PDB file of C-alpha atoms in Angstrom:
ATOM      1  CA  MET A   1       6.993   8.017   4.982  1.00 44.00           C
ATOM      2  CA  HIS A   2       3.947   9.645   3.494  1.00 45.00           C
ATOM      3  CA  THR A   3       0.578   8.189   4.453  1.00 41.00           C
ATOM      4  CA  PRO A   4      -2.267   8.511   1.872  1.00 44.00           C
ATOM      5  CA  VAL A   5      -5.317  10.504   2.821  1.00 39.00           C
ATOM      6  CA  SER A   6      -7.296   7.499   4.077  1.00 37.00           C
ATOM      7  CA  THR A   7      -7.655   3.718   3.805  1.00 35.00           C
ATOM      8  CA  TYR A   8     -10.945   1.943   3.347  1.00 33.00           C
ATOM      9  CA  ARG A   9     -11.869  -1.678   3.116  1.00 32.00           C
ATOM     10  CA  LEU A  10     -12.522  -2.867  -0.404  1.00 32.00           C
ATOM     11  CA  MET A  11     -16.265  -3.058  -0.880  1.00 33.00           C
ATOM     12  CA  GLY A  12     -17.154  -4.887  -4.018  1.00 34.00           C
ATOM     13  CA  ILE A  13     -14.996  -3.166  -6.586  1.00 33.00           C
ATOM     14  CA  GLY A  14     -15.433  -5.630  -9.382  1.00 35.00           C
ATOM     15  CA  ALA A  15     -13.233  -4.017 -11.965  1.00 35.00           C
ATOM     16  CA  VAL A  16     -11.857  -7.000 -13.822  1.00 31.00           C
ATOM     17  CA  LEU A  17      -9.691  -5.592 -16.594  1.00 32.00           C
ATOM     18  CA  LEU A  18      -9.180  -7.967 -19.488  1.00 30.00           C
ATOM     19  CA  ALA A  19      -6.292  -7.555 -21.911  1.00 32.00           C
ATOM     20  CA  LEU A  20      -6.692  -8.374 -25.586  1.00 28.00           C
ATOM     21  CA  ALA A  21      -4.095 -10.215 -27.548  1.00 31.00           C
ATOM     22  CA  SER A  22      -2.065  -8.104 -29.925  1.00 33.00           C
ATOM     23  CA  CYS A  23      -3.845  -7.660 -33.250  1.00 31.00           C
ATOM     24  CA  GLY A  24      -2.112  -7.768 -36.584  1.00 32.00           C
ATOM     25  CA  SER A  25      -3.854  -4.912 -38.396  1.00 32.00           C
ATOM     26  CA  SER A  26      -4.340  -1.245 -37.708  1.00 33.00           C
ATOM     27  CA  SER A  27      -8.116  -1.535 -37.263  1.00 34.00           C
ATOM     28  CA  THR A  28     -10.260  -4.560 -36.466  1.00 33.00           C
ATOM     29  CA  GLY A  29     -13.595  -5.379 -34.997  1.00 35.00           C
ATOM     30  CA  GLY A  30     -13.841  -6.150 -31.298  1.00 33.00           C
ATOM     31  CA  ASP A  31     -15.175  -9.693 -31.671  1.00 32.00           C
ATOM     32  CA  ALA A  32     -12.021 -11.423 -30.501  1.00 33.00           C
ATOM     33  CA  GLY A  33     -12.232 -12.603 -26.911  1.00 33.00           C
ATOM     34  CA  PRO A  34      -9.949 -11.358 -24.154  1.00 32.00           C
ATOM     35  CA  THR A  35      -6.727 -13.142 -23.251  1.00 31.00           C
ATOM     36  CA  ALA A  36      -5.166 -13.746 -19.847  1.00 31.00           C
ATOM     37  CA  SER A  37      -3.928 -10.678 -18.001  1.00 34.00           C
ATOM     38  CA  PRO A  38      -0.150 -11.439 -18.289  1.00 34.00           C
ATOM     39  CA  ALA A  39      -0.386 -10.217 -21.910  1.00 36.00           C
ATOM     40  CA  THR A  40      -0.558  -6.652 -20.605  1.00 38.00           C
ATOM     41  CA  ALA A  41       2.796  -7.093 -18.885  1.00 35.00           C
ATOM     42  CA  ARG A  42       4.708  -8.481 -21.859  1.00 43.00           C
ATOM     43  CA  ALA A  43       6.167  -5.166 -22.947  1.00 46.00           C
ATOM     44  CA  ASP A  44       7.700  -4.610 -19.509  1.00 47.00           C
ATOM     45  CA  ARG A  45       9.474  -7.949 -19.479  1.00 46.00           C
ATOM     46  CA  ASP A  46      11.062  -7.668 -22.933  1.00 47.00           C
ATOM     47  CA  ASN A  47      14.428  -6.037 -23.374  1.00 54.00           C
ATOM     48  CA  GLY A  48      13.088  -3.146 -25.376  1.00 63.00           C
ATOM     49  CA  PRO A  49      12.623   0.595 -24.835  1.00 81.00           C
ATOM     50  CA  GLN A  50      10.357   1.763 -22.026  1.00 90.00           C
ATOM     51  CA  CYS A  51       8.991   4.683 -24.076  1.00 95.00           C
ATOM     52  CA  GLN A  52       8.973   5.926 -27.641  1.00 96.00           C
ATOM     53  CA  GLY A  53       7.805   9.375 -28.735  1.00 96.00           C
ATOM     54  CA  GLU A  54       7.336  12.472 -26.557  1.00 96.00           C
ATOM     55  CA  ASP A  55       4.798  13.468 -23.937  1.00 97.00           C
ATOM     56  CA  SER A  56       2.509  16.452 -24.661  1.00 96.00           C
ATOM     57  CA  THR A  57       1.006  19.069 -22.345  1.00 95.00           C
ATOM     58  CA  ASP A  58      -2.286  18.550 -24.196  1.00 97.00           C
ATOM     59  CA  GLY A  59      -1.958  14.785 -24.127  1.00 98.00           C
ATOM     60  CA  LEU A  60      -4.329  12.326 -22.465  1.00 98.00           C
ATOM     61  CA  HIS A  61      -2.507   9.736 -20.375  1.00 98.00           C
ATOM     62  CA  VAL A  62      -4.253   6.422 -20.976  1.00 98.00           C
ATOM     63  CA  LEU A  63      -2.792   3.932 -18.498  1.00 98.00           C
ATOM     64  CA  ARG A  64      -2.050   0.315 -19.277  1.00 97.00           C
ATOM     65  CA  GLY A  65      -4.948  -2.010 -18.647  1.00 97.00           C
ATOM     66  CA  GLY A  66      -7.324   0.901 -18.048  1.00 98.00           C
ATOM     67  CA  GLY A  67      -9.637   3.354 -19.741  1.00 98.00           C
ATOM     68  CA  PHE A  68      -9.889   7.127 -20.154  1.00 98.00           C
ATOM     69  CA  LYS A  69     -13.373   8.640 -20.293  1.00 96.00           C
ATOM     70  CA  LEU A  70     -13.929  11.284 -22.981  1.00 94.00           C
ATOM     71  CA  PRO A  71     -16.199  14.344 -22.601  1.00 86.00           C
ATOM     72  CA  ASP A  72     -18.996  12.831 -24.714  1.00 86.00           C
ATOM     73  CA  ASP A  73     -19.113   9.776 -22.400  1.00 86.00           C
ATOM     74  CA  SER A  74     -17.217   7.613 -24.865  1.00 92.00           C
ATOM     75  CA  GLY A  75     -13.712   6.467 -24.006  1.00 97.00           C
ATOM     76  CA  VAL A  76     -10.497   4.762 -25.013  1.00 98.00           C
ATOM     77  CA  GLN A  77      -8.489   1.954 -23.407  1.00 98.00           C
ATOM     78  CA  TYR A  78      -4.843   0.852 -23.552  1.00 98.00           C
ATOM     79  CA  THR A  79      -5.208  -2.916 -23.480  1.00 96.00           C
ATOM     80  CA  ASP A  80      -1.781  -4.188 -24.454  1.00 92.00           C
ATOM     81  CA  GLY A  81       1.768  -3.110 -25.246  1.00 91.00           C
ATOM     82  CA  GLN A  82       4.172  -4.953 -27.528  1.00 89.00           C
ATOM     83  CA  VAL A  83       7.940  -4.697 -27.986  1.00 84.00           C
ATOM     84  CA  GLU A  84       9.506  -5.921 -31.208  1.00 76.00           C
ATOM     85  CA  GLY A  85      13.224  -5.213 -31.177  1.00 77.00           C
ATOM     86  CA  THR A  86      13.451  -1.460 -30.681  1.00 82.00           C
ATOM     87  CA  THR A  87       9.846  -0.704 -31.665  1.00 86.00           C
ATOM     88  CA  LEU A  88       6.933  -0.172 -29.289  1.00 93.00           C
ATOM     89  CA  THR A  89       3.331  -0.572 -30.413  1.00 95.00           C
ATOM     90  CA  ALA A  90       0.117  -0.495 -28.425  1.00 97.00           C
ATOM     91  CA  THR A  91      -3.333  -1.983 -28.761  1.00 97.00           C
ATOM     92  CA  LEU A  92      -6.099   0.548 -28.103  1.00 97.00           C
ATOM     93  CA  ARG A  93      -9.798  -0.187 -27.770  1.00 97.00           C
ATOM     94  CA  ASP A  94     -12.774   2.160 -27.844  1.00 95.00           C
ATOM     95  CA  GLY A  95     -14.905   2.631 -24.743  1.00 96.00           C
ATOM     96  CA  ALA A  96     -13.837   3.558 -21.232  1.00 96.00           C
ATOM     97  CA  ARG A  97     -14.361  -0.033 -19.998  1.00 94.00           C
ATOM     98  CA  TYR A  98     -14.510  -3.420 -21.660  1.00 93.00           C
ATOM     99  CA  GLU A  99     -17.683  -4.414 -23.505  1.00 92.00           C
ATOM    100  CA  PRO A 100     -18.198  -7.008 -26.239  1.00 91.00           C
ATOM    101  CA  GLY A 101     -17.974  -5.854 -29.844  1.00 92.00           C
ATOM    102  CA  GLN A 102     -15.647  -2.885 -29.313  1.00 94.00           C
ATOM    103  CA  GLN A 103     -13.313  -1.728 -32.048  1.00 95.00           C
ATOM    104  CA  GLN A 104      -9.581  -1.947 -31.490  1.00 95.00           C
ATOM    105  CA  TRP A 105      -6.447  -0.614 -33.170  1.00 95.00           C
ATOM    106  CA  THR A 106      -2.721  -1.316 -33.138  1.00 96.00           C
ATOM    107  CA  VAL A 107      -0.819   1.975 -33.115  1.00 96.00           C
ATOM    108  CA  GLU A 108       2.719   3.342 -32.932  1.00 95.00           C
ATOM    109  CA  PRO A 109       4.040   6.834 -32.137  1.00 95.00           C
ATOM    110  CA  GLY A 110       2.774   9.236 -34.801  1.00 96.00           C
ATOM    111  CA  SER A 111      -0.294   7.159 -35.635  1.00 97.00           C
ATOM    112  CA  GLU A 112      -3.678   8.845 -35.852  1.00 97.00           C
ATOM    113  CA  VAL A 113      -6.795   7.300 -34.383  1.00 96.00           C
ATOM    114  CA  THR A 114     -10.426   8.426 -34.351  1.00 96.00           C
ATOM    115  CA  VAL A 115     -12.556   7.637 -31.305  1.00 94.00           C
ATOM    116  CA  SER A 116     -16.234   8.623 -31.287  1.00 90.00           C
ATOM    117  CA  ASN A 117     -15.651  10.992 -34.247  1.00 92.00           C
ATOM    118  CA  HIS A 118     -12.788  12.789 -32.458  1.00 94.00           C
ATOM    119  CA  ALA A 119      -9.270  12.544 -33.886  1.00 97.00           C
ATOM    120  CA  TYR A 120      -6.120  11.999 -31.813  1.00 98.00           C
ATOM    121  CA  THR A 121      -2.426  11.692 -32.558  1.00 98.00           C
ATOM    122  CA  VAL A 122      -0.449   9.036 -30.687  1.00 98.00           C
ATOM    123  CA  ARG A 123       2.393  11.131 -29.256  1.00 98.00           C
ATOM    124  CA  GLN A 124       4.019   8.536 -27.030  1.00 97.00           C
ATOM    125  CA  ILE A 125       3.818   4.844 -26.212  1.00 97.00           C
ATOM    126  CA  CYS A 126       5.285   3.550 -22.963  1.00 97.00           C
ATOM    127  CA  THR A 127       5.028   0.172 -21.315  1.00 94.00           C
ATOM    128  CA  TYR A 128       2.825   1.860 -18.683  1.00 97.00           C
ATOM    129  CA  ARG A 129       0.856   4.464 -20.703  1.00 98.00           C
ATOM    130  CA  VAL A 130      -0.123   5.854 -24.096  1.00 98.00           C
ATOM    131  CA  VAL A 131      -0.272   9.623 -24.678  1.00 98.00           C
ATOM    132  CA  LEU A 132      -3.004  10.752 -27.094  1.00 98.00           C
ATOM    133  CA  GLU A 133      -3.103  14.403 -28.196  1.00 98.00           C
ATOM    134  CA  PRO A 134      -6.447  15.768 -29.458  1.00 97.00           C
ATOM    135  CA  LYS A 135      -6.077  17.158 -32.963  1.00 97.00           C
ATOM    136  CA  THR A 136      -8.550  20.032 -32.699  1.00 97.00           C
ATOM    137  CA  ALA A 137      -8.306  23.129 -30.528  1.00 97.00           C
ATOM    138  CA  ALA A 138     -11.890  22.588 -29.371  1.00 96.00           C
ATOM    139  CA  ASP A 139     -11.097  19.119 -28.037  1.00 96.00           C
ATOM    140  CA  LYS A 140      -7.930  20.348 -26.320  1.00 97.00           C
ATOM    141  CA  THR A 141      -9.969  23.057 -24.607  1.00 96.00           C
ATOM    142  CA  ALA A 142     -12.643  20.578 -23.500  1.00 95.00           C
ATOM    143  CA  PHE A 143     -10.053  18.494 -21.635  1.00 96.00           C
ATOM    144  CA  SER A 144      -8.417  21.493 -19.960  1.00 96.00           C
ATOM    145  CA  LEU A 145     -11.573  23.084 -18.508  1.00 95.00           C
ATOM    146  CA  PRO A 146     -11.600  23.553 -14.715  1.00 95.00           C
ATOM    147  CA  PRO A 147     -13.902  21.219 -12.775  1.00 93.00           C
ATOM    148  CA  THR A 148     -17.218  22.398 -11.373  1.00 87.00           C
ATOM    149  CA  SER A 149     -16.127  21.027  -8.000  1.00 88.00           C
ATOM    150  CA  THR A 150     -12.725  20.087  -6.622  1.00 90.00           C
ATOM    151  CA  LYS A 151     -14.196  17.824  -3.925  1.00 92.00           C
ATOM    152  CA  PRO A 152     -14.267  14.167  -4.991  1.00 92.00           C
ATOM    153  CA  THR A 153     -17.393  12.130  -4.359  1.00 91.00           C
ATOM    154  CA  GLY A 154     -16.065   8.667  -5.124  1.00 87.00           C
ATOM    155  CA  SER A 155     -18.543   8.369  -7.976  1.00 91.00           C
ATOM    156  CA  ALA A 156     -18.839   8.968 -11.723  1.00 92.00           C
ATOM    157  CA  ALA A 157     -19.230  12.685 -10.922  1.00 92.00           C
ATOM    158  CA  ASP A 158     -15.445  12.836 -10.399  1.00 95.00           C
ATOM    159  CA  GLY A 159     -14.805  12.631 -14.142  1.00 95.00           C
ATOM    160  CA  SER A 160     -13.515  16.213 -14.393  1.00 94.00           C
ATOM    161  CA  LEU A 161     -10.951  15.386 -11.687  1.00 96.00           C
ATOM    162  CA  CYS A 162      -9.879  12.067 -13.181  1.00 96.00           C
ATOM    163  CA  PHE A 163      -9.905  12.645 -16.952  1.00 97.00           C
ATOM    164  CA  THR A 164      -8.386  16.050 -17.537  1.00 97.00           C
ATOM    165  CA  THR A 165      -5.338  17.989 -18.683  1.00 97.00           C
ATOM    166  CA  ASN A 166      -6.151  20.946 -16.404  1.00 97.00           C
ATOM    167  CA  ARG A 167      -2.863  21.865 -14.728  1.00 96.00           C
ATOM    168  CA  GLU A 168      -4.355  22.882 -11.388  1.00 96.00           C
ATOM    169  CA  VAL A 169      -6.263  19.628 -11.090  1.00 96.00           C
ATOM    170  CA  LEU A 170      -3.172  17.599 -11.967  1.00 96.00           C
ATOM    171  CA  LYS A 171      -1.122  19.618  -9.466  1.00 95.00           C
ATOM    172  CA  THR A 172      -3.632  18.869  -6.708  1.00 94.00           C
ATOM    173  CA  ALA A 173      -3.596  15.179  -7.592  1.00 95.00           C
ATOM    174  CA  ALA A 174       0.218  15.100  -7.534  1.00 96.00           C
ATOM    175  CA  GLU A 175       0.319  16.789  -4.137  1.00 95.00           C
ATOM    176  CA  GLY A 176      -1.781  13.966  -2.717  1.00 95.00           C
ATOM    177  CA  PHE A 177       1.151  11.583  -3.224  1.00 96.00           C
ATOM    178  CA  PRO A 178       4.525  11.470  -1.465  1.00 97.00           C
ATOM    179  CA  GLY A 179       7.152  13.943  -2.689  1.00 97.00           C
ATOM    180  CA  GLN A 180       9.660  13.111  -5.398  1.00 97.00           C
ATOM    181  CA  GLY A 181      12.006  10.345  -4.291  1.00 98.00           C
ATOM    182  CA  GLU A 182       9.741   9.403  -1.370  1.00 98.00           C
ATOM    183  CA  THR A 183       7.916   6.122  -0.897  1.00 97.00           C
ATOM    184  CA  LEU A 184       4.242   5.190  -0.954  1.00 97.00           C
ATOM    185  CA  ALA A 185       3.316   1.887   0.703  1.00 96.00           C
ATOM    186  CA  LEU A 186       0.222   0.074  -0.587  1.00 96.00           C
ATOM    187  CA  LEU A 187      -0.963  -2.575   1.832  1.00 95.00           C
ATOM    188  CA  ASN A 188      -1.630  -6.058   0.514  1.00 94.00           C
ATOM    189  CA  ASN A 189      -4.735  -6.535   2.648  1.00 88.00           C
ATOM    190  CA  GLY A 190      -7.626  -6.108   0.232  1.00 84.00           C
ATOM    191  CA  GLY A 191      -8.030  -2.462   1.207  1.00 87.00           C
ATOM    192  CA  VAL A 192      -8.534   0.583  -0.972  1.00 92.00           C
ATOM    193  CA  GLN A 193      -6.322   3.640  -0.638  1.00 93.00           C
ATOM    194  CA  ARG A 194      -7.999   6.844  -1.768  1.00 93.00           C
ATOM    195  CA  PHE A 195      -6.459  10.093  -2.959  1.00 93.00           C
ATOM    196  CA  PRO A 196      -7.655  13.724  -3.337  1.00 85.00           C
ATOM    197  CA  ASN A 197      -8.754  13.530  -6.978  1.00 90.00           C
ATOM    198  CA  GLY A 198     -11.036  10.530  -6.357  1.00 94.00           C
ATOM    199  CA  LEU A 199      -8.475   7.916  -7.400  1.00 97.00           C
ATOM    200  CA  SER A 200      -8.499   4.582  -5.556  1.00 97.00           C
ATOM    201  CA  ILE A 201      -5.612   2.105  -5.740  1.00 97.00           C
ATOM    202  CA  THR A 202      -5.662  -1.533  -4.677  1.00 97.00           C
ATOM    203  CA  VAL A 203      -3.065  -4.297  -4.634  1.00 97.00           C
ATOM    204  CA  SER A 204      -4.620  -7.185  -6.524  1.00 95.00           C
ATOM    205  CA  HIS A 205      -1.894  -9.699  -5.666  1.00 95.00           C
ATOM    206  CA  VAL A 206       1.705 -10.133  -4.574  1.00 96.00           C
ATOM    207  CA  ASP A 207       3.785 -13.148  -5.592  1.00 96.00           C
ATOM    208  CA  THR A 208       7.065 -12.896  -3.709  1.00 95.00           C
ATOM    209  CA  ALA A 209       8.349 -16.135  -5.224  1.00 95.00           C
ATOM    210  CA  ALA A 210       7.935 -14.790  -8.747  1.00 95.00           C
ATOM    211  CA  GLY A 211       8.752 -11.229  -7.670  1.00 96.00           C
ATOM    212  CA  THR A 212       5.589  -9.800  -9.230  1.00 97.00           C
ATOM    213  CA  THR A 213       2.591  -7.768  -8.148  1.00 97.00           C
ATOM    214  CA  GLY A 214      -0.642  -6.396  -9.569  1.00 97.00           C
ATOM    215  CA  LEU A 215      -1.965  -2.880  -9.007  1.00 98.00           C
ATOM    216  CA  ASN A 216      -5.420  -1.615  -9.994  1.00 97.00           C
ATOM    217  CA  GLY A 217      -6.644   1.972 -10.165  1.00 97.00           C
ATOM    218  CA  VAL A 218     -10.257   3.183 -10.277  1.00 97.00           C
ATOM    219  CA  CYS A 219     -11.387   6.792 -10.720  1.00 97.00           C
ATOM    220  CA  ALA A 220     -14.894   8.160 -11.353  1.00 96.00           C
ATOM    221  CA  ALA A 221     -16.140   4.551 -11.352  1.00 95.00           C
ATOM    222  CA  ILE A 222     -13.878   3.762 -14.341  1.00 97.00           C
ATOM    223  CA  PRO A 223     -11.059   1.184 -14.127  1.00 97.00           C
ATOM    224  CA  VAL A 224      -8.175   3.503 -15.082  1.00 98.00           C
ATOM    225  CA  ALA A 225      -5.207   1.122 -14.714  1.00 98.00           C
ATOM    226  CA  ALA A 226      -4.427  -2.564 -14.277  1.00 98.00           C
ATOM    227  CA  TYR A 227      -0.722  -3.234 -13.951  1.00 97.00           C
ATOM    228  CA  GLU A 228      -0.442  -7.023 -13.903  1.00 94.00           C
ATOM    229  CA  ASP A 229       2.754  -8.915 -13.070  1.00 93.00           C
ATOM    230  CA  VAL A 230       4.954  -5.856 -12.670  1.00 96.00           C
ATOM    231  CA  ARG A 231       8.341  -6.270 -10.990  1.00 96.00           C
ATOM    232  CA  SER A 232      10.696  -4.254  -8.844  1.00 95.00           C
ATOM    233  CA  GLY A 233      12.280  -1.467 -10.879  1.00 95.00           C
ATOM    234  CA  GLN A 234       9.411  -1.200 -13.348  1.00 96.00           C
ATOM    235  CA  THR A 235       7.369   1.964 -13.824  1.00 97.00           C
ATOM    236  CA  VAL A 236       3.682   2.572 -13.135  1.00 98.00           C
ATOM    237  CA  GLU A 237       1.692   5.793 -13.282  1.00 98.00           C
ATOM    238  CA  PHE A 238      -1.322   7.102 -11.386  1.00 98.00           C
ATOM    239  CA  ALA A 239      -2.984  10.530 -11.821  1.00 96.00           C
ATOM    240  CA  GLY A 240      -0.092  11.821 -13.919  1.00 96.00           C
ATOM    241  CA  VAL A 241       2.567  10.796 -11.361  1.00 97.00           C
ATOM    242  CA  MET A 242       5.162   8.118 -12.124  1.00 97.00           C
ATOM    243  CA  PHE A 243       6.489   5.593  -9.617  1.00 98.00           C
ATOM    244  CA  LYS A 244       9.041   2.795  -9.631  1.00 97.00           C
ATOM    245  CA  ILE A 245       8.173  -0.459  -7.893  1.00 98.00           C
ATOM    246  CA  SER A 246      10.830  -0.428  -5.156  1.00 97.00           C
ATOM    247  CA  ALA A 247       9.943  -3.373  -2.900  1.00 97.00           C
ATOM    248  CA  LEU A 248       7.528  -6.298  -2.699  1.00 96.00           C
ATOM    249  CA  THR A 249       6.597  -8.178   0.464  1.00 95.00           C
ATOM    250  CA  GLU A 250       3.639 -10.273   1.524  1.00 94.00           C
ATOM    251  CA  GLU A 251       2.421  -7.267   3.530  1.00 95.00           C
ATOM    252  CA  ALA A 252       2.865  -4.373   1.112  1.00 96.00           C
ATOM    253  CA  VAL A 253       4.023  -3.019  -2.219  1.00 97.00           C
ATOM    254  CA  LYS A 254       6.309  -0.003  -2.015  1.00 97.00           C
ATOM    255  CA  LEU A 255       6.375   2.603  -4.775  1.00 98.00           C
ATOM    256  CA  THR A 256       9.059   5.282  -5.004  1.00 98.00           C
ATOM    257  CA  ARG A 257       7.998   8.458  -6.768  1.00 98.00           C
ATOM    258  CA  VAL A 258      10.148   9.247  -9.799  1.00 97.00           C
ATOM    259  CA  ILE A 259      12.286  12.371  -9.532  1.00 95.00           C
ATOM    260  CA  LYS A 260      11.798  14.630 -12.525  1.00 88.00           C
TER     261      LYS A 260
END
């Protein structure tokens, strides 16, 4: 079994990711207060599709419960996913992390959204991610630029390693995980497991009676994912790599990397 690069004790990561309730219009103000975190898991538990739409090589993978930092220091978050019959929609919010007064939108595959004066097309909605494709060639180029350094610092300086479509960077990140079909064990001991692109993953809780767990990801000091109340067999994604929850115990959560 693959062992991540290193394991550190959690030292004050206070990334509390709050999910908003599903909104009924395509664009609203951000004055509504946050709801309890199980709202972000609702799409996984419904008997609906896991994904709608298609991924894009130029697409930004915004993970559920987390934010994606944009080049101008703005950002976008995927706060909630909803399943209604065979239709998937997602609630997006501007800003890389939660702050009061942020704008939010309910979108579906094919929707267009403008964040910080930059336009994106929603290419895909999954229970675990939303794929946003920049509309302009200039924005696509900005996300694909190589980083100035490939050595993570564990700080906000890792943005070009965490928020990118550069294929070499994504390849390096993927190689830091177990191979396809292999298992990654995340210890349920309050520790942080770190990976080559600066990503840190923690297990927030395990409830063996309910058969649920919570997984949080942080990269470049941005909370990039908060998978709350996910179950065995469900999909999560980190650094462009997909995993299935394969086992839950009081000691650890086991993730099996999806074979493509």
